[in-house]
PDB file of C-alpha atoms in Angstrom:
ATOM      1  CA  MET E 138      -3.917 -13.441  -8.663  1.00 57.00           C
ATOM      2  CA  PHE E 139      -2.751 -13.688 -12.294  1.00 60.00           C
ATOM      3  CA  ILE E 140      -1.505 -17.274 -11.955  1.00 66.00           C
ATOM      4  CA  GLY E 141      -3.274 -18.350 -15.139  1.00 74.00           C
ATOM      5  CA  SER E 142      -5.902 -20.582 -13.570  1.00 86.00           C
ATOM      6  CA  TYR E 143      -9.226 -19.348 -12.223  1.00 86.00           C
ATOM      7  CA  THR E 144      -9.756 -22.646 -10.411  1.00 90.00           C
ATOM      8  CA  ASN E 145      -6.428 -22.459  -8.581  1.00 90.00           C
ATOM      9  CA  THR E 146      -6.906 -18.766  -7.813  1.00 88.00           C
ATOM     10  CA  LYS E 147     -10.306 -19.468  -6.309  1.00 91.00           C
ATOM     11  CA  GLU E 148      -8.955 -22.304  -4.162  1.00 92.00           C
ATOM     12  CA  ILE E 149      -6.037 -20.235  -2.876  1.00 90.00           C
ATOM     13  CA  ASN E 150      -8.326 -17.303  -2.122  1.00 91.00           C
ATOM     14  CA  LYS E 151     -10.912 -19.516  -0.413  1.00 93.00           C
ATOM     15  CA  ARG E 152      -8.520 -20.441   2.393  1.00 94.00           C
ATOM     16  CA  ILE E 153      -8.764 -16.925   3.845  1.00 93.00           C
ATOM     17  CA  TRP E 154     -12.547 -16.862   3.976  1.00 94.00           C
ATOM     18  CA  GLU E 155     -12.932 -20.414   5.222  1.00 95.00           C
ATOM     19  CA  GLU E 156     -10.555 -19.628   8.071  1.00 96.00           C
ATOM     20  CA  ALA E 157     -12.412 -16.392   8.833  1.00 95.00           C
ATOM     21  CA  LYS E 158     -15.638 -18.362   9.041  1.00 95.00           C
ATOM     22  CA  ARG E 159     -14.069 -21.038  11.236  1.00 96.00           C
ATOM     23  CA  LEU E 160     -12.675 -18.442  13.641  1.00 97.00           C
ATOM     24  CA  LYS E 161     -15.985 -16.525  13.641  1.00 96.00           C
ATOM     25  CA  VAL E 162     -14.255 -13.195  13.103  1.00 96.00           C
ATOM     26  CA  LYS E 163     -16.110  -9.942  12.498  1.00 95.00           C
ATOM     27  CA  ARG E 164     -13.679  -8.424  10.055  1.00 95.00           C
ATOM     28  CA  VAL E 165     -11.015  -9.497   7.562  1.00 95.00           C
ATOM     29  CA  ILE E 166      -8.127  -7.037   7.239  1.00 96.00           C
ATOM     30  CA  ILE E 167      -5.634  -7.128   4.373  1.00 96.00           C
ATOM     31  CA  GLY E 168      -2.099  -5.839   4.908  1.00 95.00           C
ATOM     32  CA  GLU E 169       0.268  -3.648   2.902  1.00 95.00           C
ATOM     33  CA  CYS E 170       0.284  -5.639  -0.338  1.00 93.00           C
ATOM     34  CA  GLY E 171      -1.063  -4.331  -3.638  1.00 91.00           C
ATOM     35  CA  HIS E 172      -1.777  -7.705  -5.223  1.00 89.00           C
ATOM     36  CA  ALA E 173      -3.332  -9.100  -2.042  1.00 92.00           C
ATOM     37  CA  TRP E 174      -5.596  -6.079  -1.725  1.00 94.00           C
ATOM     38  CA  ARG E 175      -6.675  -6.168  -5.356  1.00 92.00           C
ATOM     39  CA  ALA E 176      -7.411  -9.890  -5.167  1.00 89.00           C
ATOM     40  CA  ALA E 177      -9.338  -9.504  -1.916  1.00 91.00           C
ATOM     41  CA  TYR E 178     -11.230  -6.340  -2.823  1.00 92.00           C
ATOM     42  CA  ASN E 179     -12.013  -7.010  -6.482  1.00 91.00           C
ATOM     43  CA  TYR E 180     -12.420 -10.753  -6.749  1.00 90.00           C
ATOM     44  CA  SER E 181     -12.990 -12.467  -3.404  1.00 91.00           C
ATOM     45  CA  ASN E 182     -16.712 -11.801  -3.152  1.00 90.00           C
ATOM     46  CA  THR E 183     -17.292 -13.095  -6.678  1.00 90.00           C
ATOM     47  CA  MET E 184     -15.124 -16.170  -6.192  1.00 91.00           C
ATOM     48  CA  ASN E 185     -15.900 -17.098  -2.598  1.00 92.00           C
ATOM     49  CA  GLY E 186     -18.626 -14.803  -1.267  1.00 89.00           C
ATOM     50  CA  PRO E 187     -20.982 -13.672  -0.022  1.00 89.00           C
ATOM     51  CA  PHE E 188     -19.425 -12.506   3.228  1.00 90.00           C
ATOM     52  CA  ASP E 189     -22.699 -12.280   5.125  1.00 90.00           C
ATOM     53  CA  PHE E 190     -21.082 -14.026   8.103  1.00 93.00           C
ATOM     54  CA  LEU E 191     -18.938 -10.930   8.745  1.00 94.00           C
ATOM     55  CA  ASP E 192     -20.042  -7.775  10.561  1.00 94.00           C
ATOM     56  CA  PRO E 193     -21.811  -5.545   7.985  1.00 91.00           C
ATOM     57  CA  LYS E 194     -20.839  -2.313   9.752  1.00 90.00           C
ATOM     58  CA  TYR E 195     -17.261  -2.751   8.499  1.00 89.00           C
ATOM     59  CA  PRO E 196     -16.034  -2.697   4.880  1.00 86.00           C
ATOM     60  CA  GLN E 197     -15.387  -6.310   3.885  1.00 89.00           C
ATOM     61  CA  PRO E 198     -12.558  -6.816   3.331  1.00 93.00           C
ATOM     62  CA  SER E 199     -10.870  -3.897   5.109  1.00 94.00           C
ATOM     63  CA  HIS E 200      -7.486  -2.438   4.268  1.00 96.00           C
ATOM     64  CA  ILE E 201      -4.993  -2.194   7.119  1.00 97.00           C
ATOM     65  CA  CYS E 202      -4.545   1.543   6.442  1.00 98.00           C
ATOM     66  CA  ASP E 203      -8.277   2.160   6.822  1.00 97.00           C
ATOM     67  CA  PHE E 204      -8.310   0.091  10.013  1.00 96.00           C
ATOM     68  CA  THR E 205      -5.274   1.782  11.577  1.00 98.00           C
ATOM     69  CA  LEU E 206      -6.441   5.280  10.681  1.00 98.00           C
ATOM     70  CA  GLY E 207      -9.744   4.536  12.404  1.00 96.00           C
ATOM     71  CA  LEU E 208      -7.953   3.414  15.555  1.00 97.00           C
ATOM     72  CA  ILE E 209      -5.889   6.602  15.650  1.00 98.00           C
ATOM     73  CA  ARG E 210      -8.882   8.856  15.009  1.00 97.00           C
ATOM     74  CA  ASP E 211     -10.860   7.069  17.730  1.00 97.00           C
ATOM     75  CA  GLY E 212      -8.006   7.484  20.202  1.00 97.00           C
ATOM     76  CA  VAL E 213      -7.467   3.748  20.584  1.00 97.00           C
ATOM     77  CA  ILE E 214      -3.873   4.166  19.418  1.00 97.00           C
ATOM     78  CA  LYS E 215      -1.961   7.117  20.856  1.00 98.00           C
ATOM     79  CA  VAL E 216       0.809   8.537  18.705  1.00 98.00           C
ATOM     80  CA  ASP E 217       3.624  11.040  18.985  1.00 98.00           C
ATOM     81  CA  LYS E 218       4.157  12.530  15.535  1.00 98.00           C
ATOM     82  CA  SER E 219       7.472  14.043  16.582  1.00 98.00           C
ATOM     83  CA  ALA E 220       8.954  10.533  16.669  1.00 98.00           C
ATOM     84  CA  ASN E 221       9.145  10.790  12.875  1.00 98.00           C
ATOM     85  CA  ASP E 222      10.546  14.319  12.750  1.00 98.00           C
ATOM     86  CA  ASP E 223      13.782  12.985  11.277  1.00 98.00           C
ATOM     87  CA  LYS E 224      11.821  12.107   8.138  1.00 98.00           C
ATOM     88  CA  ILE E 225      10.331  14.141   5.329  1.00 98.00           C
ATOM     89  CA  VAL E 226       7.909  11.702   3.770  1.00 98.00           C
ATOM     90  CA  THR E 227       6.408  11.265   0.339  1.00 98.00           C
ATOM     91  CA  TYR E 228       3.994   8.564  -0.799  1.00 98.00           C
ATOM     92  CA  HIS E 229       3.950   6.262  -3.822  1.00 98.00           C
ATOM     93  CA  ASP E 230       0.499   5.087  -4.957  1.00 97.00           C
ATOM     94  CA  PRO E 231       0.796   1.423  -6.016  1.00 96.00           C
ATOM     95  CA  CYS E 232      -0.966   0.627  -9.292  1.00 94.00           C
ATOM     96  CA  ASN E 233      -3.038  -2.202  -7.805  1.00 93.00           C
ATOM     97  CA  VAL E 234      -4.455   0.129  -5.169  1.00 95.00           C
ATOM     98  CA  ALA E 235      -4.647   3.412  -7.075  1.00 95.00           C
ATOM     99  CA  ARG E 236      -6.023   2.314 -10.433  1.00 92.00           C
ATOM    100  CA  ALA E 237      -7.215  -1.257 -10.056  1.00 89.00           C
ATOM    101  CA  SER E 238      -9.235  -1.175  -6.831  1.00 93.00           C
ATOM    102  CA  ARG E 239     -10.572   1.091  -4.111  1.00 91.00           C
ATOM    103  CA  MET E 240     -10.425   1.502  -0.349  1.00 93.00           C
ATOM    104  CA  GLY E 241     -12.716   2.845   2.353  1.00 90.00           C
ATOM    105  CA  SER E 242     -16.315   3.884   1.761  1.00 88.00           C
ATOM    106  CA  GLN E 243     -16.005   6.727  -0.744  1.00 91.00           C
ATOM    107  CA  PRO E 244     -14.544   7.056  -4.257  1.00 93.00           C
ATOM    108  CA  GLY E 245     -10.987   8.321  -3.952  1.00 95.00           C
ATOM    109  CA  ASP E 246     -10.451   6.958  -0.443  1.00 96.00           C
ATOM    110  CA  GLN E 247      -7.627   4.825  -1.832  1.00 97.00           C
ATOM    111  CA  PHE E 248      -5.767   8.111  -2.287  1.00 98.00           C
ATOM    112  CA  SER E 249      -6.803   9.972   0.861  1.00 98.00           C
ATOM    113  CA  ILE E 250      -6.639   7.205   3.484  1.00 98.00           C
ATOM    114  CA  PRO E 251      -2.924   6.353   3.081  1.00 98.00           C
ATOM    115  CA  ARG E 252      -2.003  10.044   3.023  1.00 98.00           C
ATOM    116  CA  ASP E 253      -4.185  10.841   6.028  1.00 98.00           C
ATOM    117  CA  LEU E 254      -2.585   7.961   7.912  1.00 98.00           C
ATOM    118  CA  ILE E 255       0.897   9.268   7.126  1.00 98.00           C
ATOM    119  CA  LYS E 256      -0.088  12.771   8.222  1.00 98.00           C
ATOM    120  CA  SER E 257      -1.541  11.394  11.448  1.00 98.00           C
ATOM    121  CA  VAL E 258       1.878  10.041  12.473  1.00 98.00           C
ATOM    122  CA  CYS E 259       4.254  12.478  10.715  1.00 98.00           C
ATOM    123  CA  ASN E 260       4.691  16.228  10.789  1.00 98.00           C
ATOM    124  CA  ASN E 261       6.472  16.404   7.446  1.00 98.00           C
ATOM    125  CA  PHE E 262       4.694  15.125   4.334  1.00 98.00           C
ATOM    126  CA  VAL E 263       5.204  16.196   0.723  1.00 98.00           C
ATOM    127  CA  ASP E 264       3.390  14.787  -2.300  1.00 98.00           C
ATOM    128  CA  MET E 265       5.176  14.305  -5.581  1.00 98.00           C
ATOM    129  CA  GLN E 266       3.996  16.301  -8.592  1.00 97.00           C
ATOM    130  CA  GLU E 267       0.273  16.076  -9.338  1.00 94.00           C
ATOM    131  CA  GLY E 268       0.717  14.315 -12.665  1.00 95.00           C
ATOM    132  CA  ALA E 269       2.659  11.472 -11.033  1.00 97.00           C
ATOM    133  CA  ILE E 270       0.396  10.486  -8.140  1.00 98.00           C
ATOM    134  CA  LYS E 271      -3.044   9.065  -7.351  1.00 97.00           C
ATOM    135  CA  ALA E 272      -4.818   7.789 -10.494  1.00 96.00           C
ATOM    136  CA  LYS E 273      -1.900   9.051 -12.591  1.00 96.00           C
ATOM    137  CA  THR E 274       0.712   7.272 -10.501  1.00 97.00           C
ATOM    138  CA  PHE E 275       3.815   5.895 -12.177  1.00 96.00           C
ATOM    139  CA  CYS E 276       4.318   2.141 -12.002  1.00 94.00           C
ATOM    140  CA  CYS E 277       7.215   0.833  -9.922  1.00 95.00           C
ATOM    141  CA  GLY E 278       8.358  -1.071 -13.002  1.00 93.00           C
ATOM    142  CA  ALA E 279       8.256  -4.542 -11.471  1.00 92.00           C
ATOM    143  CA  GLY E 280       4.610  -5.583 -11.322  1.00 83.00           C
ATOM    144  CA  ALA E 281       2.914  -8.194 -13.524  1.00 78.00           C
ATOM    145  CA  GLY E 282       5.642 -10.760 -12.909  1.00 80.00           C
ATOM    146  CA  LEU E 283       8.588  -8.501 -13.767  1.00 86.00           C
ATOM    147  CA  LEU E 284      10.196  -8.670 -10.318  1.00 86.00           C
ATOM    148  CA  THR E 285      13.028 -10.960 -11.349  1.00 89.00           C
ATOM    149  CA  ASP E 286      16.752 -10.373 -11.739  1.00 90.00           C
ATOM    150  CA  GLU E 287      16.798 -11.930 -15.217  1.00 91.00           C
ATOM    151  CA  ILE E 288      15.235  -8.760 -16.653  1.00 92.00           C
ATOM    152  CA  MET E 289      16.944  -6.217 -14.431  1.00 93.00           C
ATOM    153  CA  GLN E 290      17.426  -3.697 -17.239  1.00 95.00           C
ATOM    154  CA  THR E 291      13.688  -3.739 -17.928  1.00 94.00           C
ATOM    155  CA  ARG E 292      13.073  -3.002 -14.261  1.00 95.00           C
ATOM    156  CA  ILE E 293      15.635  -0.189 -14.267  1.00 96.00           C
ATOM    157  CA  ASN E 294      14.009   1.384 -17.316  1.00 95.00           C
ATOM    158  CA  GLY E 295      10.486   0.874 -15.988  1.00 95.00           C
ATOM    159  CA  VAL E 296      11.133   2.633 -12.688  1.00 96.00           C
ATOM    160  CA  MET E 297      12.732   5.694 -14.289  1.00 97.00           C
ATOM    161  CA  PRO E 298       9.604   7.944 -14.418  1.00 97.00           C
ATOM    162  CA  ARG E 299       8.953   7.385 -10.721  1.00 97.00           C
ATOM    163  CA  MET E 300      12.589   8.021  -9.854  1.00 98.00           C
ATOM    164  CA  GLN E 301      12.526  11.284 -11.802  1.00 98.00           C
ATOM    165  CA  ALA E 302       9.403  12.446  -9.954  1.00 98.00           C
ATOM    166  CA  PHE E 303      10.937  11.411  -6.646  1.00 98.00           C
ATOM    167  CA  LYS E 304      14.156  13.288  -7.390  1.00 98.00           C
ATOM    168  CA  GLU E 305      12.162  16.494  -7.771  1.00 98.00           C
ATOM    169  CA  VAL E 306      10.856  16.354  -4.188  1.00 98.00           C
ATOM    170  CA  VAL E 307      14.242  15.214  -2.902  1.00 98.00           C
ATOM    171  CA  ASP E 308      15.918  18.228  -4.494  1.00 98.00           C
ATOM    172  CA  LYS E 309      13.160  20.707  -3.665  1.00 98.00           C
ATOM    173  CA  ASN E 310      11.900  19.486  -0.285  1.00 98.00           C
ATOM    174  CA  ASN E 311      14.722  17.293   1.069  1.00 98.00           C
ATOM    175  CA  VAL E 312      12.440  14.244   1.161  1.00 98.00           C
ATOM    176  CA  ASN E 313      14.196  11.280   2.772  1.00 98.00           C
ATOM    177  CA  PHE E 314      11.454   8.674   3.215  1.00 98.00           C
ATOM    178  CA  PHE E 315       9.521   7.000   0.412  1.00 98.00           C
ATOM    179  CA  ALA E 316       6.422   5.302   1.823  1.00 98.00           C
ATOM    180  CA  THR E 317       4.242   2.829  -0.026  1.00 97.00           C
ATOM    181  CA  ILE E 318       1.805  -0.011   0.717  1.00 97.00           C
ATOM    182  CA  CYS E 319       2.807  -2.685  -1.780  1.00 95.00           C
ATOM    183  CA  ALA E 320       5.313  -5.462  -1.139  1.00 94.00           C
ATOM    184  CA  ILE E 321       6.357  -5.653  -4.791  1.00 93.00           C
ATOM    185  CA  CYS E 322       6.850  -1.887  -4.957  1.00 96.00           C
ATOM    186  CA  LYS E 323       8.961  -1.947  -1.791  1.00 96.00           C
ATOM    187  CA  THR E 324      11.127  -4.783  -3.098  1.00 95.00           C
ATOM    188  CA  GLN E 325      11.587  -3.061  -6.442  1.00 97.00           C
ATOM    189  CA  PHE E 326      12.456   0.326  -4.965  1.00 97.00           C
ATOM    190  CA  TYR E 327      14.754  -1.271  -2.409  1.00 96.00           C
ATOM    191  CA  ALA E 328      16.805  -2.604  -5.328  1.00 96.00           C
ATOM    192  CA  MET E 329      16.461   0.461  -7.549  1.00 97.00           C
ATOM    193  CA  PHE E 330      17.162   3.318  -5.134  1.00 98.00           C
ATOM    194  CA  PRO E 331      20.954   2.834  -4.981  1.00 97.00           C
ATOM    195  CA  LEU E 332      21.089   2.642  -8.782  1.00 96.00           C
ATOM    196  CA  TYR E 333      19.454   6.070  -8.971  1.00 97.00           C
ATOM    197  CA  GLY E 334      21.580   7.632  -6.239  1.00 97.00           C
ATOM    198  CA  PHE E 335      19.169   7.338  -3.303  1.00 98.00           C
ATOM    199  CA  GLU E 336      19.599   5.619   0.045  1.00 97.00           C
ATOM    200  CA  ARG E 337      18.109   2.137   0.213  1.00 96.00           C
ATOM    201  CA  ASP E 338      16.728   2.670   3.715  1.00 97.00           C
ATOM    202  CA  TRP E 339      14.592   5.581   2.507  1.00 98.00           C
ATOM    203  CA  VAL E 340      12.090   2.971   1.277  1.00 98.00           C
ATOM    204  CA  GLY E 341       9.497   1.759   3.770  1.00 98.00           C
ATOM    205  CA  GLY E 342       5.893   1.062   4.600  1.00 97.00           C
ATOM    206  CA  ILE E 343       3.365   3.386   6.172  1.00 98.00           C
ATOM    207  CA  HIS E 344       3.076   1.126   9.195  1.00 98.00           C
ATOM    208  CA  GLN E 345       6.801   1.496   9.747  1.00 98.00           C
ATOM    209  CA  LEU E 346       6.009   5.144  10.433  1.00 98.00           C
ATOM    210  CA  VAL E 347       3.021   4.188  12.577  1.00 98.00           C
ATOM    211  CA  SER E 348       5.086   1.827  14.706  1.00 98.00           C
ATOM    212  CA  ALA E 349       7.704   4.509  15.319  1.00 98.00           C
ATOM    213  CA  ALA E 350       5.050   6.980  16.485  1.00 98.00           C
ATOM    214  CA  ILE E 351       2.998   4.708  18.762  1.00 98.00           C
ATOM    215  CA  VAL E 352       3.036   5.731  22.412  1.00 97.00           C
ATOM    216  CA  LEU E 353       3.092   2.587  24.534  1.00 93.00           C
TER     217      LEU E 353
END
């Protein structure tokens, strides 16, 4: 996505769907990556659809959070929420998921599904202030090609609003885990947290929490 060539974008994207067709799968699931999800959800059907060879009872494509939450709700995956009791979790809505695409079957599911998944594996969840989440989320400051060390000061400045909102829940609620579902966001926050006085290992994915809670 955003590589400057529709032809190249289409060819890169097509590999996923050609392989899905070759393997005769029922469902294509996209992982915790904001750009990957936006490209798959918003553009794949137009560029390389239709996906009539996939099972119509599932959203196509499906987000990994939607898929995992379904498994937990159906009892396929057993979890012990207390395994994450050392964490007080908040959630960062990535721009490419929150504002640029959707998830699930209903409007707003891109906000509720990740939070419901966190709550299904954690006892302690706190949202940041209302004006800094969901459709009003603050950018991580490193999207759109900005994730490069040559413009580090731009990244530091860009992440400041999110860091200020995060500090509020750290100070008020003792939050110590910052979950998100975007690889660029994670990489950016991993670099930025120490600069703003937070622990680097507070940054993680939702499925990191899921994996800790799974009962084998």
